[in-house]
Each structure stands twice: as C-alpha cells, then as structure tokens.
C-alpha cells in the first residue's frame, strides 16, 4: 500500500463501509417485511416479492451470505483504517487506540446503525430491489456458505439443538388487535363485523335466543279457526307448533304454506300436518359459530334450545346469529321485549325482559354477561329477592330503579347515567 495515497485509502474505506452497509440494510429490510403482505405480493406476481420470498425460505443461507460479506468488508475496513492511522500518526500505542476507536465508530455509523434503521423504516422499498443483488451473490458464494454452515450444523448437533422453521401464525387476540389498528384502511362498520365474527366462539345460543316466555307458537289442539287467525296475523315466517303445553313441541311450520292449505275452509289438521317439519333441537351452551355451521350443513333456519333435561329454554334462528355479526337488519316482533325509551332527565326506561347483550350493545352499558341473560334475571340474582317498585340498586356501576313488577317478574326498570366525580 506504500504507493497508494491517503486520499485513495480514505475513498476506498468509505466504499467498503457503504458496501458493508448495503448488506446490513438488505438483511434488516428483509427480516422486517410483513410476511403476510409479502405472500400476497408474491401471489399477485410481483417479481421482487417472489425473489425475496424465495430467499427467506432458507434464512440460514441468506444470513450466511450477508454475514460473510459484512465480516469480510468490516475486516477490510479495519485494515484500511489501520493503514491510514499509521501513515498519519505513526505506530505508537496512541495511534493504535485511535485506529480502534475510529474503525468502531465508522462501522457502527455507516455499516450497522444507520443502514438498519433505514431498512426497518422502509422494508419493502429496499428488500425487493436488493434481492436482485443478494440472490446472485448467494449462488456465487454457495460453496463457501455451505462449508461454514456445515460447522454450524455440527455445533448445533453437539448442543442437541434442532432449529425448526416456524410459520408465522396470529392468535385470535393478535388478529383482533390487527383489525383494531387497521381501522384507517376500511370502514368502521366492516371493522365491527370482523370483531363480532371473532366473538362467535365465545357466545352461545343462550345469549341470543328468544326466551321461552317470548316465543310465538301455535297449539295444534286449538280450533282450526283460531289457528287460521293466528297464522294470518303471525309476525314470523316460521313458527313452532306444540300440543297442550309449550314444552311439547312437535315441529316447525312455514306460515305461508300453512295459510295456502287453510284457504279451503274444509281443510283440517291432516292437511296442516303435511307442512309441519320435525323440530331441530339445540343443546344449551352451543357456541354460535358451531351452530351457524350446523344450520348450514342441515339447511335449517330455526332451532329449539333445550337444557340438559330436555326442557324448552328458547328459540334461535339464523337471523339471530347473523345479527350478532352484522348488527340488526330487521324489526322485531312486538311480543319480543327489549324496547327502551330515553327520558328527559337522561335516564332510560327499559323493559325487564331485555337481553343484557342487547342493552350493552345498544346503550353502551357494561352489565355482566357471565350469569343471567336478561335484565330481570340479573336484578333478581343481585337482590336475591323479588323487589318492590321504587327499589333502587346499582349493578356494575349503573344506578337503577325498579319501576314496575308483575307476577314476581321485573317488568320495567329505569337506568340512570353514571356520574363521574371530579
């Protein structure tokens, strides 16, 4: 190097540092890539994404070529700094210390920290173009990389370590966080639907069913004229039918077909039985997602929820499950409770039979859902007694007042807004 000028050495040093920085920025950008977006880009035919994805399939080879290039260049940089320092300051111990500090500083700034920060900040803009350089270098240096990896694998075998390639998978909670953080990329309604979809496994048919006392059903032992009148005024398209008592459900009837048959006044029970389908019973506690799949497989739309003793608990339909995903899309039967009315003082008058999940969703409350399903049941469990009108209580921080009771059931409740103390 005696014939090379200091200016040339300094120029060579910065070239070496920049090339070393290229290896660092390539490695960091490829490792920082979003794997799901990378797969999407590769599937759509993006050439850089396809090449990068292929390189990441075998990270040991990718890291081998990057570290090989980095270490060779860093060693060369150290030699160049030592030569420059020797020419400027001689061969003293002070010159050696200055050379050591200088090479450490230059490698950190130009070859490590700065490139890696840039690579992590702009992974796609850097990884895809750099893959066109890394891939040929990998092919050229493959014999040397294979030889180095041979020792690496031997060392891992001695340590009884067997690295397994792990596919990136997101848990349900991670998916939920991803949806919440991506709210700027799709409408809020779509975000709500996705979040509701994640909840289907945690919600059972008990949470969305129409309670037993709100079921609209037909008693087959009634006179044909009364059955005809009930069918003509029915709110639903399908109704359960029973004999004598509601627990004795014998099937489900399509209102339209039944009315068509009963247009003939001479038609009787025999004709009506032709359009009655066998009931579909659902065990209490069945997750909504599982039940939605069952409806799809059985081509059903309505099911009778029964407890472990076979006693009727309620009725659930496909529409009830879909409303949990997309929200309410139809008006409800007048026999179904759940109505509420806002008062002038800010309080809300609510029917006692309202489902707690509906109240939480519609009114923004935080009533507990791990016990009773209705407001009436929650109040009775909380007080462990039948309250009198005018009784005040607080549940989950929500002040309430019993407005009306009837037949040992809370019929109406006034819920007051929470007061936040300064």
Short mmCIF file of C-alpha atoms in Angstrom, two decimals:
data_model
loop_
_atom_site.label_atom_id
_atom_site.label_comp_id
_atom_site.label_asym_id
_atom_site.label_seq_id
_atom_site.Cartn_x
_atom_site.Cartn_y
_atom_site.Cartn_z
CA UNK A 1 0.00 0.00 0.00
CA UNK A 2 3.03 2.27 0.01
CA UNK A 3 2.28 3.60 -3.46
CA UNK A 4 -1.38 4.40 -2.66
CA UNK A 5 -2.17 7.90 -1.46
CA UNK A 6 -4.07 8.61 1.76
CA UNK A 7 -6.92 10.14 -0.25
CA UNK A 8 -7.31 6.91 -2.19
CA UNK A 9 -7.29 4.89 1.03
CA UNK A 10 -9.96 7.11 2.57
CA UNK A 11 -12.09 6.79 -0.56
CA UNK A 12 -11.67 3.00 -0.53
CA UNK A 13 -12.63 2.97 3.14
CA UNK A 14 -15.92 4.74 2.52
CA UNK A 15 -16.69 2.44 -0.45
CA UNK A 16 -16.07 -0.60 1.75
CA UNK A 17 -18.28 0.85 4.51
CA UNK A 18 -21.08 1.61 2.05
CA UNK A 19 -20.98 -1.91 0.60
CA UNK A 20 -21.00 -3.33 4.13
CA UNK A 21 -23.93 -1.06 4.89
CA UNK A 22 -25.73 -2.50 1.86
CA UNK A 23 -25.55 -6.00 3.38
CA UNK A 24 -26.85 -4.68 6.70
CA UNK A 25 -29.72 -2.72 5.16
CA UNK A 26 -30.69 -5.71 2.99
CA UNK A 27 -30.76 -8.10 5.92
CA UNK A 28 -32.77 -5.76 8.15
CA UNK A 29 -35.31 -4.85 5.45
CA UNK A 30 -35.94 -8.50 4.54
CA UNK A 31 -36.37 -9.54 8.16
CA UNK A 32 -38.67 -6.58 8.82
CA UNK A 33 -41.03 -7.41 5.96
CA UNK A 34 -44.65 -8.19 6.75
CA UNK A 35 -44.77 -11.88 5.83
CA UNK A 36 -48.48 -11.83 5.00
CA UNK A 37 -48.13 -8.85 2.69
CA UNK A 38 -45.03 -10.47 1.15
CA UNK A 39 -47.01 -13.62 0.34
CA UNK A 40 -49.82 -11.53 -1.10
CA UNK A 41 -47.41 -9.58 -3.31
CA UNK A 42 -45.72 -12.81 -4.43
CA UNK A 43 -49.08 -14.38 -5.32
CA UNK A 44 -50.01 -11.33 -7.38
CA UNK A 45 -46.84 -11.83 -9.46
CA UNK A 46 -44.54 -9.11 -8.09
CA UNK A 47 -41.05 -10.30 -9.21
CA UNK A 48 -39.14 -8.69 -6.33
CA UNK A 49 -41.55 -10.15 -3.78
CA UNK A 50 -41.27 -13.62 -5.34
CA UNK A 51 -37.46 -13.50 -5.23
CA UNK A 52 -37.41 -12.15 -1.67
CA UNK A 53 -39.87 -14.81 -0.53
CA UNK A 54 -37.64 -17.49 -2.04
CA UNK A 55 -34.59 -16.11 -0.20
CA UNK A 56 -36.48 -16.07 3.11
CA UNK A 57 -37.49 -19.71 2.72
CA UNK A 58 -33.92 -20.64 3.75
CA UNK A 59 -32.82 -17.96 6.22
CA UNK A 60 -29.59 -19.79 7.10
CA UNK A 61 -28.28 -19.29 3.56
CA UNK A 62 -29.49 -15.69 3.44
CA UNK A 63 -27.82 -14.85 6.75
CA UNK A 64 -24.72 -16.72 5.61
CA UNK A 65 -24.12 -14.57 2.54
CA UNK A 66 -24.98 -11.35 4.40
CA UNK A 67 -22.71 -12.06 7.38
CA UNK A 68 -19.95 -13.33 5.11
CA UNK A 69 -19.99 -10.11 3.12
CA UNK A 70 -20.31 -7.96 6.24
CA UNK A 71 -17.44 -9.56 8.11
CA UNK A 72 -15.07 -9.56 5.15
CA UNK A 73 -15.78 -5.90 4.46
CA UNK A 74 -15.54 -4.92 8.13
CA UNK A 75 -12.17 -6.66 8.36
CA UNK A 76 -11.04 -4.82 5.23
CA UNK A 77 -12.28 -1.55 6.74
CA UNK A 78 -10.21 -2.22 9.86
CA UNK A 79 -7.09 -2.76 7.73
CA UNK A 80 -7.70 0.45 5.81
CA UNK A 81 -8.22 2.49 8.98
CA UNK A 82 -5.06 0.98 10.48
CA UNK A 83 -3.06 1.89 7.38
CA UNK A 84 -4.42 5.45 7.32
CA UNK A 85 -3.71 5.94 11.04
CA UNK A 86 -0.20 4.56 10.71
CA UNK A 87 0.63 6.97 7.89
CA UNK A 88 -0.81 9.96 9.74
CA UNK A 89 0.18 9.22 13.34
CA UNK A 90 2.84 6.53 13.17
CA UNK A 91 2.90 3.17 15.01
CA UNK A 92 2.51 4.36 18.60
CA UNK A 93 0.08 2.93 21.12
CA UNK A 94 -1.93 6.14 20.90
CA UNK A 95 -2.26 5.69 17.14
CA UNK A 96 -3.45 2.09 17.70
CA UNK A 97 -6.09 3.25 20.18
CA UNK A 98 -7.25 5.99 17.81
CA UNK A 99 -7.44 3.48 14.95
CA UNK A 100 -9.50 1.06 17.06
CA UNK A 101 -11.94 3.79 18.10
CA UNK A 102 -12.18 5.18 14.58
CA UNK A 103 -12.93 1.84 12.92
CA UNK A 104 -15.53 1.03 15.58
CA UNK A 105 -17.19 4.41 15.06
CA UNK A 106 -17.23 4.15 11.25
CA UNK A 107 -18.56 0.59 11.25
CA UNK A 108 -21.31 1.44 13.75
CA UNK A 109 -22.44 4.57 11.92
CA UNK A 110 -22.03 3.60 8.28
CA UNK A 111 -22.32 -0.20 8.34
CA UNK A 112 -24.66 -1.03 11.22
CA UNK A 113 -26.93 1.50 12.90
CA UNK A 114 -27.80 3.85 10.03
CA UNK A 115 -28.45 1.12 7.42
CA UNK A 116 -30.51 -0.96 9.84
CA UNK A 117 -32.66 2.00 10.90
CA UNK A 118 -33.34 2.83 7.25
CA UNK A 119 -34.02 -0.83 6.42
CA UNK A 120 -36.50 -1.21 9.27
CA UNK A 121 -38.29 2.01 8.29
CA UNK A 122 -38.65 1.17 4.57
CA UNK A 123 -38.54 -2.64 4.27
CA UNK A 124 -40.44 -3.07 1.00
CA UNK A 125 -38.69 -0.24 -0.86
CA UNK A 126 -35.30 -1.75 -0.02
CA UNK A 127 -35.82 -5.52 0.26
CA UNK A 128 -37.31 -6.10 -3.19
CA UNK A 129 -34.55 -4.32 -5.21
CA UNK A 130 -31.73 -5.65 -3.00
CA UNK A 131 -32.90 -9.23 -3.55
CA UNK A 132 -31.68 -8.93 -7.16
CA UNK A 133 -28.14 -8.41 -5.79
CA UNK A 134 -28.25 -10.85 -2.87
CA UNK A 135 -29.58 -13.76 -4.97
CA UNK A 136 -26.62 -13.86 -7.44
CA UNK A 137 -24.12 -13.37 -4.60
CA UNK A 138 -25.71 -16.31 -2.82
CA UNK A 139 -25.27 -18.53 -5.87
CA UNK A 140 -21.62 -17.46 -6.29
CA UNK A 141 -20.68 -17.93 -2.66
CA UNK A 142 -22.82 -21.01 -2.03
CA UNK A 143 -19.88 -23.49 -1.70
CA UNK A 144 -18.25 -21.34 0.98
CA UNK A 145 -21.57 -20.77 2.78
CA UNK A 146 -22.29 -24.50 2.67
CA UNK A 147 -18.89 -25.20 4.20
CA UNK A 148 -19.46 -22.69 7.03
CA UNK A 149 -22.98 -23.97 7.68
CA UNK A 150 -21.58 -27.49 7.91
CA UNK A 151 -19.69 -26.45 11.05
CA UNK A 152 -22.74 -24.56 12.33
CA UNK A 153 -24.98 -27.61 11.97
CA UNK A 154 -22.35 -29.79 13.65
CA UNK A 155 -22.15 -27.40 16.60
CA UNK A 156 -25.94 -27.35 16.92
CA UNK A 157 -25.96 -31.16 16.84
CA UNK A 158 -23.41 -31.28 19.66
CA UNK A 159 -25.60 -28.90 21.67
CA UNK A 160 -28.64 -31.05 20.77
CA UNK A 161 -30.40 -28.11 19.20
CA UNK A 162 -32.54 -28.71 16.16
CA UNK A 163 -33.99 -25.44 14.85
CA UNK A 164 -37.38 -25.88 13.23
CA UNK A 165 -38.74 -23.46 10.64
CA UNK A 166 -41.70 -21.76 12.23
CA UNK A 167 -44.57 -20.42 10.20
CA UNK A 168 -45.91 -17.10 11.38
CA UNK A 169 -49.38 -17.52 12.80
CA UNK A 170 -51.60 -15.00 14.52
CA UNK A 171 -53.69 -15.83 17.54
CA UNK A 172 -57.28 -14.66 17.87
CA UNK A 173 -56.25 -11.80 20.15
CA UNK A 174 -53.49 -10.77 17.73
CA UNK A 175 -55.98 -10.77 14.87
CA UNK A 176 -58.33 -8.63 16.94
CA UNK A 177 -55.52 -6.15 17.63
CA UNK A 178 -54.62 -6.13 13.93
CA UNK A 179 -58.21 -5.26 12.99
CA UNK A 180 -58.37 -2.51 15.60
CA UNK A 181 -55.09 -0.99 14.44
CA UNK A 182 -56.17 -1.16 10.77
CA UNK A 183 -59.27 0.95 11.31
CA UNK A 184 -57.98 3.61 8.90
CA UNK A 185 -57.94 1.18 5.99
CA UNK A 186 -61.58 0.05 5.93
CA UNK A 187 -64.96 1.38 7.14
CA UNK A 188 -65.85 1.20 10.81
CA UNK A 189 -68.86 -0.99 10.00
CA UNK A 190 -66.61 -3.60 8.41
CA UNK A 191 -64.31 -3.43 11.42
CA UNK A 192 -67.25 -4.04 13.74
CA UNK A 193 -68.38 -7.05 11.69
CA UNK A 194 -64.92 -8.63 11.84
CA UNK A 195 -64.67 -8.11 15.59
CA UNK A 196 -68.14 -9.61 16.07
CA UNK A 197 -67.09 -12.60 13.98
CA UNK A 198 -64.17 -13.26 16.34
CA UNK A 199 -66.61 -13.32 19.26
CA UNK A 200 -68.84 -16.09 17.89
CA UNK A 201 -66.87 -18.83 19.63
CA UNK A 202 -67.26 -17.03 22.98
CA UNK A 203 -71.03 -16.52 22.62
CA UNK A 204 -73.53 -19.35 23.00
CA UNK A 205 -77.07 -19.77 21.71
CA UNK A 206 -78.28 -18.93 25.23
CA UNK A 207 -77.09 -15.34 24.70
CA UNK A 208 -79.09 -14.64 21.55
CA UNK A 209 -82.12 -16.93 21.75
CA UNK A 210 -85.67 -15.71 22.10
CA UNK A 211 -86.58 -16.63 25.70
CA UNK A 212 -89.31 -19.16 26.34
CA UNK A 213 -91.85 -16.60 27.54
CA UNK A 214 -91.47 -14.58 24.31
CA UNK A 215 -91.88 -17.40 21.81
CA UNK A 216 -94.72 -17.07 19.30
CA UNK A 217 -96.06 -20.60 18.79
CA UNK A 218 -99.21 -22.47 17.72
CA UNK A 219 -101.12 -25.02 19.78
CA UNK A 220 -102.37 -27.74 17.44
CA UNK A 221 -105.22 -28.52 19.82
CA UNK A 222 -106.81 -25.14 19.14
CA UNK A 223 -109.82 -24.99 16.79
CA UNK A 224 -108.88 -24.60 13.09
CA UNK A 225 -110.44 -21.13 13.00
CA UNK A 226 -108.14 -19.89 15.78
CA UNK A 227 -105.12 -21.50 14.14
CA UNK A 228 -106.02 -19.84 10.83
CA UNK A 229 -106.37 -16.47 12.55
CA UNK A 230 -103.05 -16.83 14.38
CA UNK A 231 -101.29 -17.78 11.17
CA UNK A 232 -102.75 -14.82 9.30
CA UNK A 233 -101.54 -12.40 11.98
CA UNK A 234 -98.19 -14.10 12.67
CA UNK A 235 -95.14 -11.89 12.66
CA UNK A 236 -92.66 -14.61 11.74
CA UNK A 237 -92.37 -16.78 8.64
CA UNK A 238 -91.78 -19.94 10.67
CA UNK A 239 -93.49 -20.85 13.93
CA UNK A 240 -93.01 -23.76 16.33
CA UNK A 241 -96.11 -25.88 16.93
CA UNK A 242 -96.92 -27.79 20.12
CA UNK A 243 -99.68 -29.75 21.82
CA UNK A 244 -101.24 -28.63 25.11
CA UNK A 245 -98.08 -27.12 26.59
CA UNK A 246 -95.10 -25.32 25.11
CA UNK A 247 -92.62 -27.96 26.30
CA UNK A 248 -94.29 -30.47 23.98
CA UNK A 249 -93.04 -29.01 20.67
CA UNK A 250 -93.81 -31.35 17.77
CA UNK A 251 -92.42 -29.38 14.85
CA UNK A 252 -91.98 -26.13 12.93
CA UNK A 253 -94.43 -24.79 10.39
CA UNK A 254 -93.95 -22.42 7.45
CA UNK A 255 -96.67 -19.81 7.77
CA UNK A 256 -97.03 -19.17 4.03
CA UNK A 257 -97.53 -22.85 3.13
CA UNK A 258 -99.91 -23.36 6.04
CA UNK A 259 -102.05 -20.39 5.01
CA UNK A 260 -102.18 -21.65 1.42
CA UNK A 261 -103.50 -25.02 2.64
CA UNK A 262 -106.00 -23.49 5.03
CA UNK A 263 -107.56 -21.28 2.37
CA UNK A 264 -110.00 -24.11 1.99
CA UNK A 265 -112.33 -23.89 4.97
CA UNK A 266 -112.80 -27.65 4.86
CA UNK A 267 -109.10 -28.23 5.43
CA UNK A 268 -108.28 -29.69 8.81
CA UNK A 269 -105.41 -30.95 10.91
CA UNK A 270 -104.48 -33.71 8.47
CA UNK A 271 -103.65 -31.18 5.76
CA UNK A 272 -101.81 -28.98 8.24
CA UNK A 273 -99.55 -31.85 9.35
CA UNK A 274 -98.22 -32.11 5.78
CA UNK A 275 -96.33 -28.82 6.13
CA UNK A 276 -95.02 -29.41 9.65
CA UNK A 277 -91.32 -30.20 9.75
CA UNK A 278 -89.66 -32.07 12.58
CA UNK A 279 -88.19 -29.79 15.24
CA UNK A 280 -84.44 -29.27 15.39
CA UNK A 281 -83.22 -29.29 18.99
CA UNK A 282 -80.07 -27.45 20.10
CA UNK A 283 -78.30 -28.18 23.41
CA UNK A 284 -77.94 -25.15 25.66
CA UNK A 285 -74.45 -23.66 25.65
CA UNK A 286 -73.69 -24.44 21.99
CA UNK A 287 -71.26 -21.81 20.60
CA UNK A 288 -72.77 -19.57 17.94
CA UNK A 289 -70.09 -20.34 15.37
CA UNK A 290 -70.68 -24.09 15.73
CA UNK A 291 -74.43 -23.57 15.49
CA UNK A 292 -74.08 -21.46 12.36
CA UNK A 293 -72.17 -24.33 10.76
CA UNK A 294 -74.87 -26.77 11.87
CA UNK A 295 -77.57 -24.62 10.31
CA UNK A 296 -75.57 -24.54 7.07
CA UNK A 297 -74.97 -28.29 6.99
CA UNK A 298 -78.56 -29.19 7.87
CA UNK A 299 -80.05 -26.40 5.72
CA UNK A 300 -82.04 -25.27 8.74
CA UNK A 301 -83.09 -21.83 9.82
CA UNK A 302 -84.66 -22.30 13.24
CA UNK A 303 -83.82 -24.42 16.28
CA UNK A 304 -85.30 -25.13 19.71
CA UNK A 305 -82.85 -24.63 22.59
CA UNK A 306 -83.26 -27.21 25.38
CA UNK A 307 -81.41 -27.76 28.65
CA UNK A 308 -79.84 -30.99 29.90
CA UNK A 309 -83.27 -32.25 30.98
CA UNK A 310 -84.83 -31.59 27.58
CA UNK A 311 -86.92 -28.68 28.82
CA UNK A 312 -87.53 -25.78 26.47
CA UNK A 313 -85.36 -22.72 27.09
CA UNK A 314 -85.84 -20.65 23.96
CA UNK A 315 -85.71 -20.37 20.20
CA UNK A 316 -82.77 -19.39 17.98
CA UNK A 317 -82.73 -18.63 14.24
CA UNK A 318 -80.13 -17.97 11.58
CA UNK A 319 -81.15 -14.33 11.67
CA UNK A 320 -80.32 -14.13 15.39
CA UNK A 321 -76.77 -15.31 14.67
CA UNK A 322 -76.32 -13.05 11.66
CA UNK A 323 -77.40 -10.06 13.72
CA UNK A 324 -74.53 -10.79 16.09
CA UNK A 325 -72.17 -10.33 13.12
CA UNK A 326 -73.67 -7.53 11.06
CA UNK A 327 -75.99 -5.89 13.56
CA UNK A 328 -79.75 -5.61 13.47
CA UNK A 329 -81.21 -5.65 9.98
CA UNK A 330 -84.88 -6.29 10.69
CA UNK A 331 -87.53 -5.13 13.10
CA UNK A 332 -88.51 -7.48 15.89
CA UNK A 333 -91.80 -8.96 16.84
CA UNK A 334 -93.97 -6.92 19.18
CA UNK A 335 -94.05 -9.90 21.55
CA UNK A 336 -90.30 -9.70 21.96
CA UNK A 337 -89.14 -7.38 24.71
CA UNK A 338 -86.10 -5.18 24.53
CA UNK A 339 -87.62 -1.77 23.88
CA UNK A 340 -86.24 1.25 25.69
CA UNK A 341 -87.17 4.90 25.95
CA UNK A 342 -84.94 7.84 26.85
CA UNK A 343 -86.41 10.18 29.43
CA UNK A 344 -85.92 13.94 29.61
CA UNK A 345 -83.67 13.66 32.68
CA UNK A 346 -81.22 11.44 30.76
CA UNK A 347 -82.37 8.17 32.28
CA UNK A 348 -83.50 5.23 30.13
CA UNK A 349 -86.70 3.26 30.71
CA UNK A 350 -86.02 -0.38 29.83
CA UNK A 351 -88.19 -3.49 29.79
CA UNK A 352 -87.19 -6.09 32.34
CA UNK A 353 -87.05 -8.89 29.78
CA UNK A 354 -84.40 -7.11 27.69
CA UNK A 355 -81.35 -9.19 26.86
CA UNK A 356 -78.21 -7.92 28.59
CA UNK A 357 -76.13 -8.27 25.41
CA UNK A 358 -78.59 -6.04 23.54
CA UNK A 359 -78.52 -3.41 26.28
CA UNK A 360 -74.72 -3.38 26.35
CA UNK A 361 -74.54 -3.06 22.58
CA UNK A 362 -77.32 -0.52 22.05
CA UNK A 363 -76.88 1.64 25.14
CA UNK A 364 -73.14 1.29 25.73
CA UNK A 365 -73.59 -0.32 29.15
CA UNK A 366 -71.22 -2.78 30.81
CA UNK A 367 -73.62 -5.18 32.50
CA UNK A 368 -72.11 -8.60 33.37
CA UNK A 369 -72.82 -11.39 30.89
CA UNK A 370 -71.49 -14.40 32.80
CA UNK A 371 -74.75 -15.03 34.65
CA UNK A 372 -78.41 -14.35 33.81
CA UNK A 373 -79.18 -13.32 30.23
CA UNK A 374 -81.93 -10.77 30.90
CA UNK A 375 -82.11 -7.62 33.00
CA UNK A 376 -84.88 -9.15 35.11
CA UNK A 377 -82.73 -12.19 35.89
CA UNK A 378 -79.71 -10.00 36.69
CA UNK A 379 -81.71 -7.89 39.17
CA UNK A 380 -83.28 -10.92 40.88
CA UNK A 381 -79.87 -12.56 41.23
CA UNK A 382 -78.35 -9.36 42.59
CA UNK A 383 -81.08 -8.75 45.18
CA UNK A 384 -81.90 -12.42 45.82
CA UNK A 385 -85.46 -11.30 46.31
CA UNK A 386 -88.49 -10.01 44.40
CA UNK A 387 -88.11 -6.21 44.54
CA UNK A 388 -90.92 -3.73 45.09
CA UNK A 389 -91.47 -0.79 42.72
CA UNK A 390 -89.29 2.14 43.77
CA UNK A 391 -86.39 -0.06 44.87
CA UNK A 392 -83.03 1.44 43.91
CA UNK A 393 -79.81 -0.51 43.30
CA UNK A 394 -76.53 -0.31 41.46
CA UNK A 395 -75.10 -3.06 39.23
CA UNK A 396 -71.68 -2.78 37.55
CA UNK A 397 -71.67 0.92 38.38
CA UNK A 398 -75.07 1.58 36.75
CA UNK A 399 -77.71 3.10 39.09
CA UNK A 400 -81.18 1.60 38.55
CA UNK A 401 -84.70 1.97 39.88
CA UNK A 402 -87.44 -0.67 39.73
CA UNK A 403 -90.46 0.94 38.07
CA UNK A 404 -92.89 -1.95 37.72
CA UNK A 405 -93.14 -5.59 38.82
CA UNK A 406 -95.79 -8.14 37.93
CA UNK A 407 -96.20 -11.82 38.79
CA UNK A 408 -92.79 -11.99 40.51
CA UNK A 409 -91.12 -10.52 37.42
CA UNK A 410 -89.48 -7.13 36.99
CA UNK A 411 -91.37 -5.55 34.08
CA UNK A 412 -89.77 -2.09 33.80
CA UNK A 413 -86.51 -0.56 35.03
CA UNK A 414 -85.12 2.95 34.85
CA UNK A 415 -81.36 3.09 34.29
CA UNK A 416 -79.65 6.35 35.24
CA UNK A 417 -76.48 7.71 33.64
CA UNK A 418 -73.27 7.12 35.56
CA UNK A 419 -72.00 10.13 37.48
CA UNK A 420 -68.28 10.78 37.15
CA UNK A 421 -66.87 12.61 40.16
CA UNK A 422 -64.17 15.24 39.52
#
